[in-house]
mmCIF file of C-alpha atoms and ligand atoms in Angstrom:
data_model
loop_
_atom_site.group_PDB
_atom_site.id
_atom_site.type_symbol
_atom_site.label_atom_id
_atom_site.label_comp_id
_atom_site.label_asym_id
_atom_site.label_seq_id
_atom_site.Cartn_x
_atom_site.Cartn_y
_atom_site.Cartn_z
ATOM 1 C CA MET K 1 -32.164 -109.048 -67.447
ATOM 2 C CA GLN K 2 -30.455 -105.692 -67.729
ATOM 3 C CA ILE K 3 -31.530 -103.907 -64.451
ATOM 4 C CA ALA K 4 -30.593 -100.423 -63.574
ATOM 5 C CA PHE K 5 -30.729 -100.204 -59.613
ATOM 6 C CA ILE K 6 -30.720 -96.627 -58.250
ATOM 7 C CA GLY K 7 -30.570 -95.823 -54.682
ATOM 8 C CA LEU K 8 -27.958 -98.436 -53.012
ATOM 9 C CA GLY K 9 -28.436 -97.479 -49.382
ATOM 10 C CA ASN K 10 -29.425 -99.627 -46.283
ATOM 11 C CA MET K 11 -32.009 -101.475 -48.275
ATOM 12 C CA GLY K 12 -30.856 -100.893 -51.860
ATOM 13 C CA LEU K 13 -27.555 -102.367 -51.722
ATOM 14 C CA PRO K 14 -28.552 -105.751 -50.157
ATOM 15 C CA MET K 15 -31.334 -105.890 -52.589
ATOM 16 C CA ALA K 16 -29.129 -105.140 -55.615
ATOM 17 C CA LEU K 17 -26.582 -107.718 -54.238
ATOM 18 C CA ASN K 18 -29.423 -110.218 -54.510
ATOM 19 C CA LEU K 19 -30.205 -109.393 -57.904
ATOM 20 C CA VAL K 20 -26.570 -109.939 -59.005
ATOM 21 C CA LYS K 21 -26.435 -113.419 -57.097
ATOM 22 C CA ALA K 22 -29.558 -114.427 -59.255
ATOM 23 C CA GLY K 23 -27.674 -113.769 -62.490
ATOM 24 C CA HIS K 24 -28.972 -110.417 -63.553
ATOM 25 C CA ALA K 25 -26.801 -107.755 -65.166
ATOM 26 C CA VAL K 26 -27.082 -104.860 -62.566
ATOM 27 C CA ARG K 27 -25.864 -101.462 -62.922
ATOM 28 C CA GLY K 28 -25.892 -99.481 -59.724
ATOM 29 C CA LEU K 29 -25.984 -95.814 -58.923
ATOM 30 C CA ASP K 30 -25.969 -94.023 -55.727
ATOM 31 C CA LEU K 31 -24.657 -90.481 -54.733
ATOM 32 C CA ALA K 32 -22.167 -92.222 -52.495
ATOM 33 C CA GLU K 33 -19.327 -93.988 -53.914
ATOM 34 C CA ALA K 34 -18.901 -97.023 -51.281
ATOM 35 C CA PRO K 35 -21.994 -98.796 -52.229
ATOM 36 C CA ARG K 36 -21.292 -98.628 -55.861
ATOM 37 C CA GLN K 37 -17.773 -100.246 -55.182
ATOM 38 C CA VAL K 38 -19.359 -102.860 -53.124
ATOM 39 C CA LEU K 39 -21.869 -103.770 -55.902
ATOM 40 C CA ALA K 40 -18.956 -103.760 -58.467
ATOM 41 C CA GLU K 41 -16.974 -106.078 -56.347
ATOM 42 C CA ALA K 42 -19.805 -108.591 -56.234
ATOM 43 C CA GLY K 43 -20.025 -108.572 -59.857
ATOM 44 C CA GLY K 44 -22.444 -105.500 -60.709
ATOM 45 C CA ARG K 45 -21.702 -102.701 -62.834
ATOM 46 C CA ARG K 46 -20.676 -99.167 -61.225
ATOM 47 C CA VAL K 47 -22.203 -96.297 -63.297
ATOM 48 C CA SER K 48 -21.972 -92.693 -62.454
ATOM 49 C CA SER K 49 -25.116 -91.119 -64.083
ATOM 50 C CA VAL K 50 -28.818 -91.994 -64.623
ATOM 51 C CA ALA K 51 -28.288 -91.922 -68.349
ATOM 52 C CA GLU K 52 -25.672 -94.550 -68.058
ATOM 53 C CA ALA K 53 -27.603 -96.577 -65.504
ATOM 54 C CA VAL K 54 -30.915 -96.823 -67.609
ATOM 55 C CA ASP K 55 -29.426 -97.113 -71.052
ATOM 56 C CA GLY K 56 -30.807 -100.202 -72.701
ATOM 57 C CA ALA K 57 -32.270 -101.568 -69.386
ATOM 58 C CA ASP K 58 -35.132 -103.993 -69.290
ATOM 59 C CA LEU K 59 -36.033 -102.987 -65.702
ATOM 60 C CA VAL K 60 -35.265 -99.734 -63.546
ATOM 61 C CA ILE K 61 -35.530 -100.012 -60.062
ATOM 62 C CA THR K 62 -35.348 -97.074 -57.516
ATOM 63 C CA MET K 63 -34.784 -97.276 -53.729
ATOM 64 C CA LEU K 64 -34.855 -93.618 -52.802
ATOM 65 C CA PRO K 65 -35.498 -91.932 -49.306
ATOM 66 C CA ALA K 66 -38.619 -89.904 -50.047
ATOM 67 C CA SER K 67 -41.282 -88.671 -52.673
ATOM 68 C CA LYS K 68 -39.101 -85.517 -53.739
ATOM 69 C CA HIS K 69 -36.152 -87.848 -54.539
ATOM 70 C CA VAL K 70 -38.613 -89.999 -56.658
ATOM 71 C CA GLN K 71 -40.124 -87.096 -58.373
ATOM 72 C CA SER K 72 -36.755 -85.646 -59.239
ATOM 73 C CA LEU K 73 -34.974 -88.579 -60.588
ATOM 74 C CA TYR K 74 -37.720 -90.093 -62.662
ATOM 75 C CA GLY K 75 -38.600 -86.390 -63.943
ATOM 76 C CA THR K 76 -34.934 -85.266 -64.656
ATOM 77 C CA GLY K 77 -33.159 -88.481 -65.801
ATOM 78 C CA VAL K 78 -35.167 -91.750 -65.877
ATOM 79 C CA PHE K 79 -37.944 -90.568 -68.405
ATOM 80 C CA ASP K 80 -35.505 -88.823 -70.723
ATOM 81 C CA HIS K 81 -32.836 -91.821 -70.993
ATOM 82 C CA ALA K 82 -34.727 -95.123 -70.408
ATOM 83 C CA PRO K 83 -35.767 -97.196 -73.376
ATOM 84 C CA ARG K 84 -39.784 -97.044 -73.572
ATOM 85 C CA THR K 85 -39.845 -100.815 -73.206
ATOM 86 C CA ALA K 86 -38.490 -100.667 -69.944
ATOM 87 C CA LEU K 87 -40.491 -101.441 -66.940
ATOM 88 C CA LEU K 88 -40.259 -98.797 -64.096
ATOM 89 C CA VAL K 89 -40.145 -100.133 -60.477
ATOM 90 C CA ASP K 90 -40.244 -97.718 -57.637
ATOM 91 C CA CYS K 91 -39.545 -99.554 -54.303
ATOM 92 C CA SER K 92 -39.155 -96.340 -52.099
ATOM 93 C CA THR K 93 -41.850 -95.516 -49.797
ATOM 94 C CA ILE K 94 -43.459 -92.384 -50.829
ATOM 95 C CA ALA K 95 -46.978 -90.646 -50.785
ATOM 96 C CA PRO K 96 -49.511 -92.726 -52.544
ATOM 97 C CA THR K 97 -50.652 -89.478 -54.393
ATOM 98 C CA VAL K 98 -47.014 -88.882 -55.581
ATOM 99 C CA ALA K 99 -46.674 -92.445 -56.816
ATOM 100 C CA ARG K 100 -49.960 -92.054 -58.947
ATOM 101 C CA GLU K 101 -48.688 -88.843 -60.365
ATOM 102 C CA VAL K 102 -45.190 -90.078 -61.403
ATOM 103 C CA ALA K 103 -46.784 -93.307 -62.832
ATOM 104 C CA ALA K 104 -49.221 -91.141 -64.921
ATOM 105 C CA ASP K 105 -46.134 -89.061 -65.875
ATOM 106 C CA ALA K 106 -44.542 -92.342 -67.039
ATOM 107 C CA ALA K 107 -47.611 -93.564 -68.839
ATOM 108 C CA ALA K 108 -48.007 -90.441 -70.693
ATOM 109 C CA ARG K 109 -44.371 -90.778 -71.994
ATOM 110 C CA GLY K 110 -45.198 -94.578 -73.015
ATOM 111 C CA PHE K 111 -43.655 -96.200 -69.992
ATOM 112 C CA ALA K 112 -45.255 -98.874 -67.709
ATOM 113 C CA MET K 113 -44.672 -98.293 -64.121
ATOM 114 C CA ILE K 114 -45.469 -99.882 -60.768
ATOM 115 C CA ASP K 115 -45.108 -98.896 -57.062
ATOM 116 C CA ALA K 116 -43.557 -101.624 -55.171
ATOM 117 C CA PRO K 117 -42.570 -100.695 -51.514
ATOM 118 C CA VAL K 118 -41.060 -103.245 -49.417
ATOM 119 C CA SER K 119 -41.342 -104.596 -45.803
ATOM 120 C CA GLY K 120 -38.791 -106.744 -43.835
ATOM 121 C CA GLY K 121 -36.026 -104.426 -42.740
ATOM 122 C CA THR K 122 -32.330 -104.746 -43.556
ATOM 123 C CA ASN K 123 -32.047 -108.236 -42.470
ATOM 124 C CA GLY K 124 -34.929 -109.229 -44.982
ATOM 125 C CA ALA K 125 -33.230 -107.469 -47.811
ATOM 126 C CA ARG K 126 -30.075 -109.283 -47.297
ATOM 127 C CA ALA K 127 -31.794 -112.652 -46.749
ATOM 128 C CA GLY K 128 -34.045 -111.945 -49.787
ATOM 129 C CA THR K 129 -37.205 -112.305 -47.911
ATOM 130 C CA LEU K 130 -38.932 -109.031 -48.247
ATOM 131 C CA THR K 131 -42.479 -108.412 -48.957
ATOM 132 C CA PHE K 132 -43.307 -106.414 -51.827
ATOM 133 C CA MET K 133 -46.580 -104.548 -51.918
ATOM 134 C CA VAL K 134 -47.304 -103.693 -55.372
ATOM 135 C CA GLY K 135 -49.690 -101.303 -57.182
ATOM 136 C CA GLY K 136 -50.247 -101.187 -60.973
ATOM 137 C CA ALA K 137 -51.469 -103.247 -63.731
ATOM 138 C CA ALA K 138 -51.724 -106.946 -63.140
ATOM 139 C CA ALA K 139 -49.675 -107.578 -66.343
ATOM 140 C CA ASP K 140 -46.801 -105.375 -65.207
ATOM 141 C CA VAL K 141 -46.815 -106.852 -61.786
ATOM 142 C CA GLU K 142 -46.341 -110.312 -63.425
ATOM 143 C CA ARG K 143 -43.598 -108.849 -65.498
ATOM 144 C CA ALA K 144 -41.670 -107.739 -62.493
ATOM 145 C CA ARG K 145 -42.373 -110.798 -60.404
ATOM 146 C CA PRO K 146 -39.639 -113.001 -61.592
ATOM 147 C CA VAL K 147 -37.133 -110.203 -60.560
ATOM 148 C CA LEU K 148 -38.790 -109.145 -57.322
ATOM 149 C CA ALA K 149 -38.703 -112.811 -56.377
ATOM 150 C CA ALA K 150 -34.828 -112.697 -56.262
ATOM 151 C CA MET K 151 -35.305 -110.044 -53.473
ATOM 152 C CA GLY K 152 -38.427 -111.084 -51.577
ATOM 153 C CA ARG K 153 -40.493 -113.976 -50.439
ATOM 154 C CA ASN K 154 -43.893 -112.251 -50.974
ATOM 155 C CA ILE K 155 -44.927 -110.375 -53.875
ATOM 156 C CA LEU K 156 -48.592 -109.061 -53.442
ATOM 157 C CA HIS K 157 -50.590 -107.283 -55.814
ATOM 158 C CA ALA K 158 -52.347 -104.551 -53.659
ATOM 159 C CA GLY K 159 -54.332 -102.853 -56.351
ATOM 160 C CA PRO K 160 -54.047 -100.160 -58.941
ATOM 161 C CA SER K 161 -51.345 -97.589 -59.275
ATOM 162 C CA GLY K 162 -50.509 -96.103 -55.687
ATOM 163 C CA ALA K 163 -52.266 -99.029 -53.807
ATOM 164 C CA GLY K 164 -48.794 -100.565 -52.861
ATOM 165 C CA GLN K 165 -47.818 -97.232 -51.228
ATOM 166 C CA THR K 166 -51.216 -97.062 -49.496
ATOM 167 C CA VAL K 167 -50.775 -100.648 -47.887
ATOM 168 C CA LYS K 168 -47.070 -99.545 -46.871
ATOM 169 C CA VAL K 169 -48.119 -96.409 -45.343
ATOM 170 C CA CYS K 170 -50.853 -98.278 -43.263
ATOM 171 C CA ASN K 171 -48.241 -101.085 -42.198
ATOM 172 C CA ASN K 172 -45.658 -98.567 -41.298
ATOM 173 C CA MET K 173 -48.100 -96.477 -39.246
ATOM 174 C CA LEU K 174 -48.792 -99.741 -37.350
ATOM 175 C CA LEU K 175 -45.115 -100.542 -37.008
ATOM 176 C CA GLY K 176 -44.397 -97.243 -35.677
ATOM 177 C CA VAL K 177 -47.028 -97.735 -32.938
ATOM 178 C CA LEU K 178 -45.993 -101.298 -32.282
ATOM 179 C CA MET K 179 -42.487 -100.397 -31.851
ATOM 180 C CA LEU K 180 -43.241 -97.550 -29.450
ATOM 181 C CA GLY K 181 -45.445 -99.754 -27.357
ATOM 182 C CA THR K 182 -42.779 -102.582 -27.469
ATOM 183 C CA CYS K 183 -40.267 -100.079 -26.139
ATOM 184 C CA GLU K 184 -42.576 -98.997 -23.263
ATOM 185 C CA ALA K 185 -43.390 -102.544 -22.146
ATOM 186 C CA LEU K 186 -39.827 -103.627 -22.199
ATOM 187 C CA ARG K 187 -38.759 -100.596 -20.092
ATOM 188 C CA LEU K 188 -41.545 -101.021 -17.677
ATOM 189 C CA GLY K 189 -40.473 -104.573 -16.988
ATOM 190 C CA VAL K 190 -36.924 -103.782 -16.678
ATOM 191 C CA ALA K 191 -37.466 -101.015 -14.165
ATOM 192 C CA ASN K 192 -39.405 -103.501 -12.192
ATOM 193 C CA GLY K 193 -36.360 -105.966 -12.185
ATOM 194 C CA VAL K 194 -37.415 -108.360 -15.020
ATOM 195 C CA ASP K 195 -34.590 -109.479 -17.485
ATOM 196 C CA PRO K 196 -35.346 -108.156 -20.865
ATOM 197 C CA ALA K 197 -34.435 -111.497 -22.509
ATOM 198 C CA VAL K 198 -37.064 -113.317 -20.273
ATOM 199 C CA LEU K 199 -39.623 -110.656 -20.698
ATOM 200 C CA SER K 200 -39.246 -110.751 -24.599
ATOM 201 C CA GLU K 201 -39.565 -114.627 -24.634
ATOM 202 C CA VAL K 202 -42.650 -114.535 -22.559
ATOM 203 C CA MET K 203 -44.568 -111.601 -24.471
ATOM 204 C CA GLY K 204 -43.262 -113.166 -27.710
ATOM 205 C CA LYS K 205 -45.249 -116.482 -26.588
ATOM 206 C CA SER K 206 -48.125 -114.313 -25.383
ATOM 207 C CA SER K 207 -50.827 -111.864 -26.748
ATOM 208 C CA GLY K 208 -48.247 -109.015 -26.870
ATOM 209 C CA SER K 209 -46.237 -110.843 -29.656
ATOM 210 C CA ASN K 210 -45.243 -108.611 -32.573
ATOM 211 C CA TRP K 211 -42.447 -108.279 -35.275
ATOM 212 C CA ALA K 212 -40.780 -105.298 -33.289
ATOM 213 C CA LEU K 213 -40.326 -107.584 -30.344
ATOM 214 C CA GLN K 214 -39.519 -110.878 -32.158
ATOM 215 C CA VAL K 215 -37.772 -110.070 -35.036
ATOM 216 C CA TYR K 216 -36.255 -106.506 -34.426
ATOM 217 C CA ASN K 217 -36.103 -106.348 -30.475
ATOM 218 C CA PRO K 218 -35.231 -102.861 -29.282
ATOM 219 C CA CYS K 219 -33.512 -103.705 -26.303
ATOM 220 C CA PRO K 220 -29.623 -104.008 -26.647
ATOM 221 C CA GLY K 221 -28.239 -107.403 -26.147
ATOM 222 C CA VAL K 222 -31.574 -109.381 -26.139
ATOM 223 C CA MET K 223 -30.928 -110.379 -29.937
ATOM 224 C CA PRO K 224 -27.899 -110.623 -32.014
ATOM 225 C CA ASP K 225 -27.682 -108.912 -35.717
ATOM 226 C CA VAL K 226 -30.301 -106.323 -35.007
ATOM 227 C CA PRO K 227 -29.730 -102.615 -34.900
ATOM 228 C CA SER K 228 -30.251 -102.337 -31.059
ATOM 229 C CA SER K 229 -27.142 -104.669 -30.619
ATOM 230 C CA ARG K 230 -24.775 -102.417 -32.858
ATOM 231 C CA GLY K 231 -25.444 -98.974 -31.346
ATOM 232 C CA TYR K 232 -28.737 -98.458 -33.405
ATOM 233 C CA THR K 233 -27.056 -98.180 -36.537
ATOM 234 C CA GLY K 234 -27.641 -99.685 -40.160
ATOM 235 C CA GLY K 235 -31.358 -100.283 -39.950
ATOM 236 C CA PHE K 236 -34.265 -97.998 -40.595
ATOM 237 C CA ALA K 237 -33.660 -94.430 -39.628
ATOM 238 C CA VAL K 238 -35.769 -92.526 -37.199
ATOM 239 C CA ASP K 239 -36.233 -89.783 -39.930
ATOM 240 C CA LEU K 240 -37.499 -92.329 -42.316
ATOM 241 C CA MET K 241 -40.138 -93.515 -39.864
ATOM 242 C CA LEU K 242 -40.963 -90.026 -39.221
ATOM 243 C CA LYS K 243 -41.436 -89.411 -42.886
ATOM 244 C CA ASP K 244 -43.747 -92.588 -42.918
ATOM 245 C CA LEU K 245 -45.778 -91.380 -40.062
ATOM 246 C CA GLY K 246 -46.215 -88.089 -41.776
ATOM 247 C CA LEU K 247 -47.499 -89.762 -44.906
ATOM 248 C CA ALA K 248 -50.042 -91.745 -42.647
ATOM 249 C CA VAL K 249 -51.297 -88.480 -40.828
ATOM 250 C CA GLU K 250 -51.492 -86.559 -44.181
ATOM 251 C CA ASN K 251 -53.484 -89.439 -45.630
ATOM 252 C CA ALA K 252 -55.680 -89.652 -42.625
ATOM 253 C CA GLU K 253 -56.511 -86.095 -43.019
ATOM 254 C CA ALA K 254 -57.245 -86.185 -46.676
ATOM 255 C CA SER K 255 -59.509 -89.271 -46.420
ATOM 256 C CA GLY K 256 -61.403 -87.928 -43.067
ATOM 257 C CA GLU K 257 -60.312 -91.091 -41.162
ATOM 258 C CA PRO K 258 -58.874 -90.340 -37.692
ATOM 259 C CA VAL K 259 -55.561 -91.916 -36.578
ATOM 260 C CA PRO K 260 -55.025 -90.946 -33.196
ATOM 261 C CA MET K 261 -52.315 -93.626 -32.170
ATOM 262 C CA GLY K 262 -50.606 -92.662 -35.569
ATOM 263 C CA GLU K 263 -50.488 -88.989 -34.637
ATOM 264 C CA GLN K 264 -49.195 -89.731 -31.213
ATOM 265 C CA ALA K 265 -46.490 -92.137 -32.744
ATOM 266 C CA ARG K 266 -45.557 -89.254 -35.092
ATOM 267 C CA ARG K 267 -45.173 -86.703 -32.252
ATOM 268 C CA LEU K 268 -42.969 -89.180 -30.373
ATOM 269 C CA TYR K 269 -40.700 -89.877 -33.400
ATOM 270 C CA GLU K 270 -40.531 -86.022 -33.992
ATOM 271 C CA ARG K 271 -39.170 -85.576 -30.611
ATOM 272 C CA LEU K 272 -36.685 -88.315 -31.086
ATOM 273 C CA SER K 273 -35.470 -86.768 -34.292
ATOM 274 C CA ALA K 274 -35.557 -83.214 -32.710
ATOM 275 C CA SER K 275 -33.347 -84.355 -30.026
ATOM 276 C CA GLY K 276 -30.595 -85.338 -32.552
ATOM 277 C CA HIS K 277 -31.369 -89.011 -33.001
ATOM 278 C CA GLY K 278 -32.886 -88.830 -36.735
ATOM 279 C CA GLY K 279 -30.257 -90.931 -38.188
ATOM 280 C CA LEU K 280 -30.201 -93.722 -35.692
ATOM 281 C CA ASP K 281 -32.512 -96.817 -36.112
ATOM 282 C CA PHE K 282 -36.043 -96.374 -35.187
ATOM 283 C CA SER K 283 -35.793 -99.125 -32.371
ATOM 284 C CA SER K 284 -33.468 -96.375 -30.580
ATOM 285 C CA ALA K 285 -36.612 -95.026 -28.931
ATOM 286 C CA PHE K 286 -36.128 -97.636 -26.470
ATOM 287 C CA GLU K 287 -32.999 -95.774 -25.148
ATOM 288 C CA LYS K 288 -33.429 -92.233 -26.406
ATOM 289 C CA LEU K 289 -36.912 -91.112 -26.338
ATOM 290 C CA GLY K 290 -36.567 -89.924 -22.617
ATOM 291 C CA PRO K 291 -39.346 -88.198 -20.580
ATOM 292 C CA GLY K 292 -40.975 -85.443 -22.418
HETATM 293 P P1 NAD C 1 -31.006 -94.803 -47.065
HETATM 294 O O1 NAD C 1 -30.902 -93.413 -46.905
HETATM 295 O O2 NAD C 1 -30.085 -95.758 -46.499
HETATM 296 O O3 NAD C 1 -30.792 -95.135 -48.791
HETATM 297 C C1 NAD C 1 -31.283 -94.275 -49.706
HETATM 298 C C2 NAD C 1 -30.039 -94.088 -50.769
HETATM 299 O O4 NAD C 1 -30.486 -93.289 -51.952
HETATM 300 C C3 NAD C 1 -28.916 -93.250 -50.259
HETATM 301 O O5 NAD C 1 -27.753 -94.205 -50.360
HETATM 302 C C4 NAD C 1 -28.708 -92.119 -51.049
HETATM 303 O O6 NAD C 1 -27.423 -91.858 -51.290
HETATM 304 C C5 NAD C 1 -29.625 -92.256 -52.325
HETATM 305 N N1 NAD C 1 -29.984 -91.528 -53.029
HETATM 306 C C6 NAD C 1 -30.639 -90.424 -52.677
HETATM 307 N N2 NAD C 1 -30.753 -89.620 -53.849
HETATM 308 C C7 NAD C 1 -30.108 -90.174 -54.981
HETATM 309 C C8 NAD C 1 -30.109 -89.999 -56.296
HETATM 310 N N3 NAD C 1 -30.657 -88.875 -56.929
HETATM 311 N N4 NAD C 1 -29.317 -90.621 -57.074
HETATM 312 C C9 NAD C 1 -28.895 -91.965 -56.558
HETATM 313 N N5 NAD C 1 -28.919 -92.269 -55.327
HETATM 314 C C10 NAD C 1 -29.559 -91.353 -54.592
HETATM 315 O O7 NAD C 1 -32.417 -95.471 -47.047
HETATM 316 P P2 NAD C 1 -32.943 -96.865 -46.916
HETATM 317 O O8 NAD C 1 -33.185 -97.335 -45.403
HETATM 318 O O9 NAD C 1 -32.325 -97.695 -47.761
HETATM 319 O O10 NAD C 1 -34.541 -96.659 -47.404
HETATM 320 C C11 NAD C 1 -34.936 -96.547 -48.896
HETATM 321 C C12 NAD C 1 -36.288 -96.480 -48.861
HETATM 322 O O11 NAD C 1 -36.908 -97.727 -48.578
HETATM 323 C C13 NAD C 1 -37.121 -95.306 -47.995
HETATM 324 O O12 NAD C 1 -38.179 -94.874 -48.723
HETATM 325 C C14 NAD C 1 -37.442 -96.034 -46.720
HETATM 326 O O13 NAD C 1 -38.657 -95.546 -45.958
HETATM 327 C C15 NAD C 1 -37.830 -97.393 -47.319
HETATM 328 N N6 NAD C 1 -37.715 -98.497 -46.444
HETATM 329 C C16 NAD C 1 -36.653 -98.890 -45.561
HETATM 330 C C17 NAD C 1 -36.579 -99.853 -44.787
HETATM 331 C C18 NAD C 1 -35.386 -100.069 -43.654
HETATM 332 O O14 NAD C 1 -35.545 -101.014 -43.003
HETATM 333 N N7 NAD C 1 -34.345 -99.407 -43.872
HETATM 334 C C19 NAD C 1 -37.608 -100.971 -44.796
HETATM 335 C C20 NAD C 1 -38.446 -100.810 -45.796
HETATM 336 C C21 NAD C 1 -38.639 -99.688 -46.493
#
């Protein structure tokens, strides 16, 4: 498969590297030079424009920060230069409404497009064990499946266009709430003299067990190879979590479904971002949230 991969950030680069490993011909584009270089050294092709990336591609994959980046990249580049036969796959986390709009624009120009946001974090991206939540026509999901399978373990069809993003928004609202609750519980135990590793092990085998605690522990030193053990770098940025909680609250308002826990999580991540920590991993709430 000829694959254009646009957005080689914390998630996109390890995902693209897994596609190279699986034997696909991958052209990688990012605003930054460093990840393009890493991809080229691993056997991918470094390109410097959207036109060059998507020319003759069977599949175009995007892994960009937010809605506005996706709207702009497809609207001003991909639609103009990709062959109509290419399947367009947006893996970024964006508003479900925007995902539906971009897919409708794609369809109007003769393209098939699916939304395929992911869960599993940067370790999941590196290990090729991501979960893909896919929205779109069943036939297009099946067409993408063999390629997605090189980057993920679970490829789940959530429903029609935008449904992948709806599921992702629900999942990440829950993740934000669970991370903040996990930070609070760990800090409370530590303040009362319990070793955080012991506390984590016991809660991990009890009813408080969850992904933030067991796979992505926010307390430095409890777990190797997670952002909390490398100064909260290289994971899922506070500002990206804030964006996702914003999407959840927006969605809740539009659908008349109250999400008071999601709103509280958004307020707390807003505070963390406003105090200058927007670029740190979202588990930094453990150390940086402070009283407020
Ligand atoms: P990131 O900021 O590390 O990467 C985004 C990349 O897109 C950057 O390298 C940036 O230079 C590039 N980019 C932006 N505009 C571009 C353009 N016009 N052309 C080419 N490249 C462009 O973000 P990330 O952590 O990799 O997350 C990407 C998406 O995946 C986000 O929507 C995020 O919410 C979602 N996500 C992240 C994680 C995680 O753990 N980091 C997990 C699941 C989902």
